[in-house]
Coordinates of N, CA and C in Angstrom, one line a residue:
Q1 N -52.4 -1.5 4.6 CA -51.1 -1.2 4.1 C -50.5 -2.4 3.4
V2 N -49.6 -2.1 2.4 CA -49.0 -3.2 1.6 C -47.5 -3.3 1.9
G3 N -47.0 -4.5 2.0 CA -45.6 -4.8 2.2 C -45.1 -4.3 3.5
G4 N -45.9 -4.0 4.5 CA -45.4 -3.6 5.8 C -45.0 -2.1 5.8
Y5 N -45.2 -1.4 4.7 CA -44.9 0.0 4.7 C -46.0 0.8 5.3
G6 N -45.8 1.5 6.4 CA -46.9 2.2 7.0 C -46.9 3.7 6.8
G7 N -45.8 4.2 6.2 CA -45.7 5.6 6.0 C -46.4 6.1 4.8
G8 N -47.0 7.3 4.9 CA -47.6 8.0 3.7 C -49.0 7.5 3.3
G9 N -49.5 6.5 4.0 CA -50.9 6.1 3.7 C -51.0 5.4 2.4
F10 N -50.0 4.8 1.9 CA -50.1 4.0 0.6 C -51.0 2.8 0.8
S11 N -51.7 2.5 -0.2 CA -52.6 1.3 -0.1 C -52.4 0.5 -1.4
A12 N -52.9 -0.7 -1.5 CA -52.8 -1.5 -2.7 C -53.7 -1.0 -3.8
E13 N -54.5 -0.1 -3.5 CA -55.4 0.5 -4.6 C -54.7 1.5 -5.4
G14 N -55.2 1.8 -6.5 CA -54.6 2.9 -7.4 C -53.6 2.4 -8.3
S15 N -52.6 3.2 -8.6 CA -51.6 2.9 -9.6 C -50.3 2.3 -9.0
F16 N -50.4 1.8 -7.8 CA -49.2 1.2 -7.2 C -49.2 -0.3 -7.4
P17 N -48.0 -0.8 -7.8 CA -48.0 -2.3 -8.0 C -48.0 -3.0 -6.6
A18 N -48.3 -4.3 -6.7 CA -48.3 -5.1 -5.5 C -47.0 -5.5 -5.0
I19 N -45.9 -5.3 -5.8 CA -44.6 -5.7 -5.4 C -44.1 -4.7 -4.3
G20 N -44.0 -5.2 -3.1 CA -43.5 -4.4 -2.0 C -44.4 -3.2 -1.6
G21 N -45.4 -2.9 -2.3 CA -46.3 -1.8 -2.0 C -45.7 -0.5 -2.3
L22 N -44.6 -0.4 -3.0 CA -44.0 0.9 -3.4 C -44.4 1.3 -4.8
P23 N -44.5 2.6 -5.0 CA -44.9 3.1 -6.3 C -43.9 2.8 -7.4
S24 N -44.3 2.6 -8.6 CA -43.4 2.4 -9.7 C -43.2 3.8 -10.3
V25 N -41.9 4.3 -10.1 CA -41.6 5.6 -10.6 C -40.7 5.5 -11.8
G26 N -41.2 5.9 -12.9 CA -40.4 5.9 -14.1 C -39.9 7.3 -14.5
L27 N -38.7 7.3 -14.9 CA -38.2 8.6 -15.4 C -38.2 8.7 -16.9
P28 N -38.5 9.9 -17.4 CA -38.6 10.0 -18.8 C -37.2 9.9 -19.4
P29 N -37.0 9.5 -20.6 CA -35.7 9.4 -21.2 C -35.0 10.7 -21.3
P30 N -33.7 10.7 -21.2 CA -33.0 12.0 -21.2 C -33.2 12.7 -22.6
P31 N -33.1 14.0 -22.6 CA -33.3 14.7 -23.9 C -32.1 14.4 -24.8
P32 N -32.3 14.4 -26.1 CA -31.2 14.2 -27.0 C -30.1 15.3 -26.9
P33 N -28.9 15.0 -27.2 CA -27.8 16.0 -27.0 C -28.0 17.1 -28.1
P34 N -27.5 18.3 -27.9 CA -27.6 19.3 -28.9 C -26.9 18.8 -30.2
E35 N -27.4 19.3 -31.3 CA -26.8 18.9 -32.6 C -25.3 19.2 -32.6
G36 N -24.5 18.3 -33.0 CA -23.1 18.5 -33.1 C -22.3 18.3 -31.8
F37 N -23.0 18.0 -30.7 CA -22.4 17.8 -29.4 C -22.0 16.4 -29.3
D38 N -20.8 16.1 -28.9 CA -20.4 14.7 -28.7 C -20.1 14.5 -27.2
Y39 N -20.8 13.6 -26.6 CA -20.5 13.3 -25.2 C -19.2 12.6 -25.0
P40 N -18.3 13.0 -24.1 CA -17.1 12.3 -23.9 C -17.4 10.9 -23.3
I41 N -16.6 10.0 -23.7 CA -16.7 8.6 -23.3 C -15.7 8.4 -22.1
A42 N -16.2 7.9 -21.0 CA -15.3 7.7 -19.9 C -14.5 6.4 -20.1
P43 N -13.2 6.4 -19.7 CA -12.4 5.2 -19.9 C -13.0 4.1 -19.1
P44 N -12.8 2.8 -19.6 CA -13.3 1.7 -18.8 C -12.6 1.6 -17.4
M45 N -13.3 1.1 -16.4 CA -12.7 0.9 -15.1 C -11.6 -0.1 -15.2
Q46 N -10.5 0.1 -14.5 CA -9.4 -0.8 -14.6 C -9.0 -1.1 -13.1
M47 N -8.4 -2.3 -13.0 CA -7.9 -2.7 -11.7 C -6.7 -1.7 -11.3
Q48 N -6.6 -1.3 -10.0 CA -5.6 -0.4 -9.6 C -4.3 -1.2 -9.8
Q49 N -3.3 -0.5 -10.4 CA -2.0 -1.1 -10.6 C -1.2 -0.9 -9.4
P50 N -0.2 -1.8 -9.2 CA 0.7 -1.6 -8.0 C 1.4 -0.3 -8.1
Q51 N 1.7 0.2 -7.0 CA 2.4 1.5 -6.9 C 3.7 1.4 -7.7
Q52 N 3.9 2.4 -8.6 CA 5.2 2.4 -9.4 C 6.2 3.3 -8.6
P53 N 7.5 3.0 -8.8 CA 8.5 3.8 -8.1 C 8.4 5.2 -8.5
V54 N 8.5 6.1 -7.6 CA 8.4 7.5 -7.8 C 9.9 8.0 -8.1
A55 N 10.8 7.5 -7.3 CA 12.2 7.9 -7.5 C 12.8 6.9 -8.5
P56 N 13.9 7.3 -9.1 CA 14.6 6.4 -10.0 C 14.9 5.1 -9.3
A57 N 14.9 4.0 -10.0 CA 15.3 2.7 -9.4 C 16.7 2.7 -9.0
T58 N 17.0 2.2 -7.8 CA 18.3 2.1 -7.3 C 18.4 0.7 -6.6
C59 N 19.6 0.4 -6.1 CA 19.8 -0.9 -5.4 C 19.3 -0.8 -4.0
L60 N 18.8 0.3 -3.6 CA 18.4 0.6 -2.2 C 16.8 0.7 -2.1
L61 N 16.3 0.0 -1.1 CA 14.8 0.0 -0.9 C 14.5 0.4 0.5
E62 N 13.4 1.1 0.7 CA 12.8 1.3 2.0 C 11.5 0.5 2.1
L63 N 11.4 -0.4 3.1 CA 10.3 -1.2 3.3 C 9.5 -0.6 4.5
S64 N 8.2 -0.4 4.3 CA 7.5 0.2 5.4 C 6.3 -0.7 5.8
N65 N 5.8 -0.5 7.0 CA 4.6 -1.2 7.5 C 4.8 -2.7 7.6
M66 N 6.0 -3.1 7.9 CA 6.3 -4.5 8.1 C 6.3 -4.8 9.6
C67 N 6.7 -3.8 10.4 CA 6.6 -4.0 11.9 C 6.4 -2.7 12.6
T68 N 6.1 -2.7 13.8 CA 5.8 -1.5 14.6 C 6.9 -1.3 15.7
A69 N 6.9 -0.2 16.3 CA 7.8 0.1 17.4 C 7.7 -0.9 18.5
A70 N 6.5 -1.4 18.8 CA 6.3 -2.4 19.9 C 7.1 -3.7 19.6
E71 N 7.3 -3.9 18.3 CA 8.0 -5.2 17.9 C 9.5 -5.1 17.9
V72 N 10.1 -3.9 18.1 CA 11.5 -3.7 18.1 C 12.0 -2.9 19.2
Q73 N 11.6 -3.3 20.4 CA 12.0 -2.5 21.6 C 13.4 -2.8 22.1
S74 N 13.8 -4.0 22.0 CA 15.1 -4.4 22.5 C 16.1 -4.7 21.3
Q75 N 17.3 -4.7 21.6 CA 18.3 -5.0 20.6 C 18.1 -6.4 20.0
Q76 N 17.7 -7.4 20.9 CA 17.3 -8.7 20.4 C 16.2 -8.7 19.4
D77 N 15.2 -7.8 19.7 CA 14.1 -7.7 18.7 C 14.6 -7.2 17.4
V78 N 15.5 -6.2 17.4 CA 16.0 -5.6 16.2 C 16.8 -6.7 15.5
H79 N 17.6 -7.5 16.2 CA 18.4 -8.6 15.6 C 17.5 -9.6 14.9
D80 N 16.4 -9.9 15.6 CA 15.4 -10.9 15.1 C 14.8 -10.4 13.8
V81 N 14.3 -9.1 13.8 CA 13.7 -8.5 12.6 C 14.7 -8.5 11.5
T82 N 16.0 -8.1 11.8 CA 17.0 -8.0 10.8 C 17.2 -9.4 10.1
D83 N 17.4 -10.4 11.0 CA 17.6 -11.8 10.5 C 16.4 -12.3 9.6
D84 N 15.2 -12.1 10.1 CA 14.0 -12.5 9.3 C 13.9 -11.8 8.0
T85 N 14.2 -10.5 8.0 CA 14.1 -9.7 6.8 C 15.2 -10.1 5.8
K86 N 16.4 -10.3 6.3 CA 17.5 -10.7 5.4 C 17.2 -12.0 4.8
E87 N 16.7 -12.9 5.5 CA 16.3 -14.2 5.0 C 15.3 -14.1 3.8
E88 N 14.3 -13.2 4.0 CA 13.3 -12.9 3.0 C 13.9 -12.2 1.8
M89 N 14.8 -11.3 2.0 CA 15.4 -10.5 0.9 C 16.4 -11.3 0.1
D90 N 17.0 -12.3 0.8 CA 18.0 -13.2 0.1 C 17.3 -13.9 -1.1
K91 N 16.0 -14.0 -1.1 CA 15.3 -14.7 -2.2 C 15.4 -13.9 -3.5
Y92 N 15.7 -12.6 -3.4 CA 15.7 -11.7 -4.5 C 17.2 -11.4 -5.0
G93 N 18.1 -11.6 -4.2 CA 19.5 -11.3 -4.5 C 20.4 -11.1 -3.3
T94 N 21.6 -10.7 -3.5 CA 22.6 -10.6 -2.4 C 22.3 -9.2 -1.7
V95 N 22.1 -9.3 -0.4 CA 21.9 -8.2 0.4 C 23.2 -7.7 1.0
L96 N 23.6 -6.4 0.7 CA 24.8 -5.9 1.2 C 24.6 -5.3 2.6
R97 N 23.5 -4.6 2.8 CA 23.2 -3.9 4.1 C 21.7 -4.0 4.4
L98 N 21.4 -4.1 5.7 CA 20.0 -4.0 6.1 C 20.0 -3.2 7.4
E99 N 19.2 -2.2 7.4 CA 19.1 -1.3 8.6 C 17.6 -1.3 9.1
V100 N 17.4 -1.3 10.4 CA 16.1 -1.2 11.0 C 16.1 0.2 11.6
I101 N 15.2 1.1 11.0 CA 15.0 2.5 11.5 C 13.8 2.6 12.4
R102 N 14.1 2.7 13.7 CA 13.1 2.8 14.7 C 12.6 4.2 14.9
P103 N 11.4 4.4 15.3 CA 10.9 5.8 15.6 C 11.6 6.3 16.9
P104 N 11.5 7.6 17.1 CA 12.2 8.1 18.3 C 11.6 7.5 19.6
P105 N 12.4 7.5 20.7 CA 11.9 6.9 22.0 C 10.7 7.7 22.4
G106 N 9.7 7.0 23.0 CA 8.5 7.6 23.4 C 7.4 7.6 22.4
S107 N 7.7 7.1 21.2 CA 6.7 7.1 20.1 C 5.6 6.0 20.5
A108 N 4.5 6.2 19.9 CA 3.4 5.2 20.2 C 3.8 3.8 19.7
P109 N 3.5 2.8 20.5 CA 3.8 1.4 20.1 C 3.4 1.0 18.7
S110 N 2.4 1.7 18.2 CA 1.9 1.3 16.8 C 2.6 2.1 15.7
T111 N 3.6 3.0 16.1 CA 4.3 3.7 15.1 C 5.1 2.7 14.2
Q112 N 5.1 2.9 12.9 CA 5.8 2.0 12.0 C 7.3 2.1 12.1
V113 N 7.9 1.1 11.8 CA 9.4 1.0 11.7 C 9.7 0.8 10.2
F114 N 10.8 1.4 9.8 CA 11.3 1.3 8.4 C 12.4 0.4 8.3
L115 N 12.5 -0.4 7.2 CA 13.6 -1.3 7.0 C 14.3 -0.8 5.7
L116 N 15.6 -0.6 5.7 CA 16.3 -0.2 4.6 C 17.2 -1.3 4.1
V117 N 17.1 -1.6 2.8 CA 17.8 -2.8 2.3 C 18.6 -2.3 1.1
Q118 N 19.9 -2.7 1.1 CA 20.8 -2.5 0.0 C 21.2 -3.8 -0.7
F119 N 20.8 -3.9 -2.0 CA 21.2 -5.1 -2.8 C 22.4 -4.8 -3.5
D120 N 23.1 -5.8 -4.0 CA 24.3 -5.7 -4.8 C 24.0 -5.3 -6.3
A121 N 22.7 -5.5 -6.7 CA 22.4 -5.3 -8.1 C 21.0 -4.7 -8.3
L122 N 20.8 -3.9 -9.3 CA 19.6 -3.3 -9.6 C 18.5 -4.3 -9.9
D123 N 18.8 -5.4 -10.6 CA 17.8 -6.4 -10.9 C 17.3 -7.0 -9.6
S124 N 18.1 -7.2 -8.6 CA 17.7 -7.8 -7.3 C 16.7 -6.8 -6.6
S125 N 17.0 -5.5 -6.6 CA 16.1 -4.6 -5.9 C 14.8 -4.5 -6.7
A126 N 14.8 -4.6 -8.0 CA 13.6 -4.5 -8.8 C 12.7 -5.7 -8.6
K127 N 13.4 -6.9 -8.4 CA 12.6 -8.1 -8.1 C 11.9 -8.0 -6.8
A128 N 12.7 -7.5 -5.8 CA 12.1 -7.3 -4.4 C 11.0 -6.3 -4.5
F129 N 11.2 -5.2 -5.2 CA 10.2 -4.2 -5.3 C 8.9 -4.7 -5.8
E130 N 8.9 -5.4 -6.9 CA 7.8 -6.0 -7.6 C 7.1 -7.0 -6.7
S131 N 7.8 -7.8 -6.0 CA 7.3 -8.9 -5.2 C 6.7 -8.4 -3.9
L132 N 7.3 -7.4 -3.3 CA 6.8 -7.0 -2.0 C 5.8 -5.9 -2.0
Q133 N 5.8 -5.0 -3.0 CA 4.9 -3.9 -3.0 C 3.4 -4.4 -2.9
G134 N 2.7 -3.9 -1.9 CA 1.3 -4.3 -1.7 C 1.1 -5.6 -1.1
R135 N 2.1 -6.4 -0.8 CA 2.0 -7.7 -0.2 C 1.6 -7.5 1.3
T136 N 0.8 -8.4 1.8 CA 0.4 -8.4 3.2 C 1.3 -9.2 4.0
F137 N 1.8 -8.5 5.1 CA 2.7 -9.1 6.1 C 2.1 -8.9 7.5
D138 N 1.8 -10.0 8.2 CA 1.3 -9.9 9.5 C 0.1 -9.0 9.6
G139 N -0.8 -9.0 8.6 CA -2.0 -8.3 8.5 C -1.8 -6.8 8.1
R140 N -0.6 -6.4 7.7 CA -0.4 -5.1 7.2 C 0.1 -5.1 5.8
I141 N -0.3 -4.1 5.0 CA 0.1 -4.0 3.6 C 1.5 -3.3 3.5
V142 N 2.4 -4.0 3.0 CA 3.8 -3.5 2.9 C 3.9 -2.4 1.8
G143 N 4.7 -1.4 2.2 CA 5.0 -0.3 1.2 C 6.5 -0.5 0.9
V144 N 6.8 -0.2 -0.4 CA 8.2 -0.3 -0.9 C 8.5 0.9 -1.7
R145 N 9.6 1.5 -1.5 CA 10.1 2.6 -2.4 C 11.6 2.6 -2.6
Y146 N 12.0 3.0 -3.7 CA 13.5 3.2 -4.0 C 13.9 4.4 -3.3
I147 N 15.2 4.4 -2.7 CA 15.7 5.5 -2.1 C 17.1 5.7 -2.6
A148 N 17.6 7.0 -2.5 CA 19.0 7.3 -2.9 C 20.0 6.9 -1.8
E149 N 21.2 6.7 -2.2 CA 22.2 6.3 -1.3 C 22.5 7.3 -0.2
H150 N 22.4 8.6 -0.5 CA 22.6 9.6 0.6 C 21.5 9.5 1.7
E151 N 20.3 9.2 1.3 CA 19.2 9.0 2.2 C 19.4 7.8 3.1
F152 N 19.8 6.7 2.4 CA 20.0 5.4 3.2 C 21.1 5.7 4.2
D153 N 22.2 6.3 3.8 CA 23.4 6.5 4.7 C 23.0 7.5 5.9
A154 N 22.2 8.6 5.5 CA 21.9 9.5 6.6 C 20.9 8.9 7.6
R155 N 20.0 8.1 7.2 CA 19.0 7.5 8.1 C 19.7 6.4 8.9
A156 N 20.6 5.6 8.3 CA 21.3 4.6 9.0 C 22.2 5.2 10.1
A157 N 22.9 6.3 9.7 CA 23.8 7.0 10.7 C 23.0 7.6 11.9
A158 N 21.8 8.2 11.6 CA 21.0 8.7 12.6 C 20.5 7.6 13.6
E159 N 20.2 6.4 13.0 CA 19.8 5.3 13.9 C 20.9 4.8 14.8
H160 N 22.1 5.0 14.4 CA 23.2 4.5 15.2 C 23.9 5.5 16.1
Q161 N 23.3 6.7 16.3 CA 23.8 7.7 17.1 C 23.5 7.4 18.6

């Protein structure tokens, strides 16, 4: 047996090369295309672009996958996450509001928490969107999306009931 291959009874004799003891299998060239047929050319592979906003750009952002329910169990935890997030968001502009939206009680500890951020200007939210989208935070990839004011207000109100 050649190359340690014991199956099929191959040997070094015959038309098999000595490289690894496996047969050299050549495929015939493909047939020419029918006359007048033009094969489509696939576009070149490109790096995946960062997620673009689906909703129109606003001064309001939803941040996801930055923390889990286990990390915001107490009011002190919520306060700490709010302070840390505000400090980070201040790099992009003036933050008018920041809300921590926790999952319902009894949710799994790994359930994600959403952070809603309202900036004073569209260019500030755009800078934050571009900088944070896809960024890794505490081993998790951050998601960012623009949201409408009515969604921000409704979710914040529900959190404070």
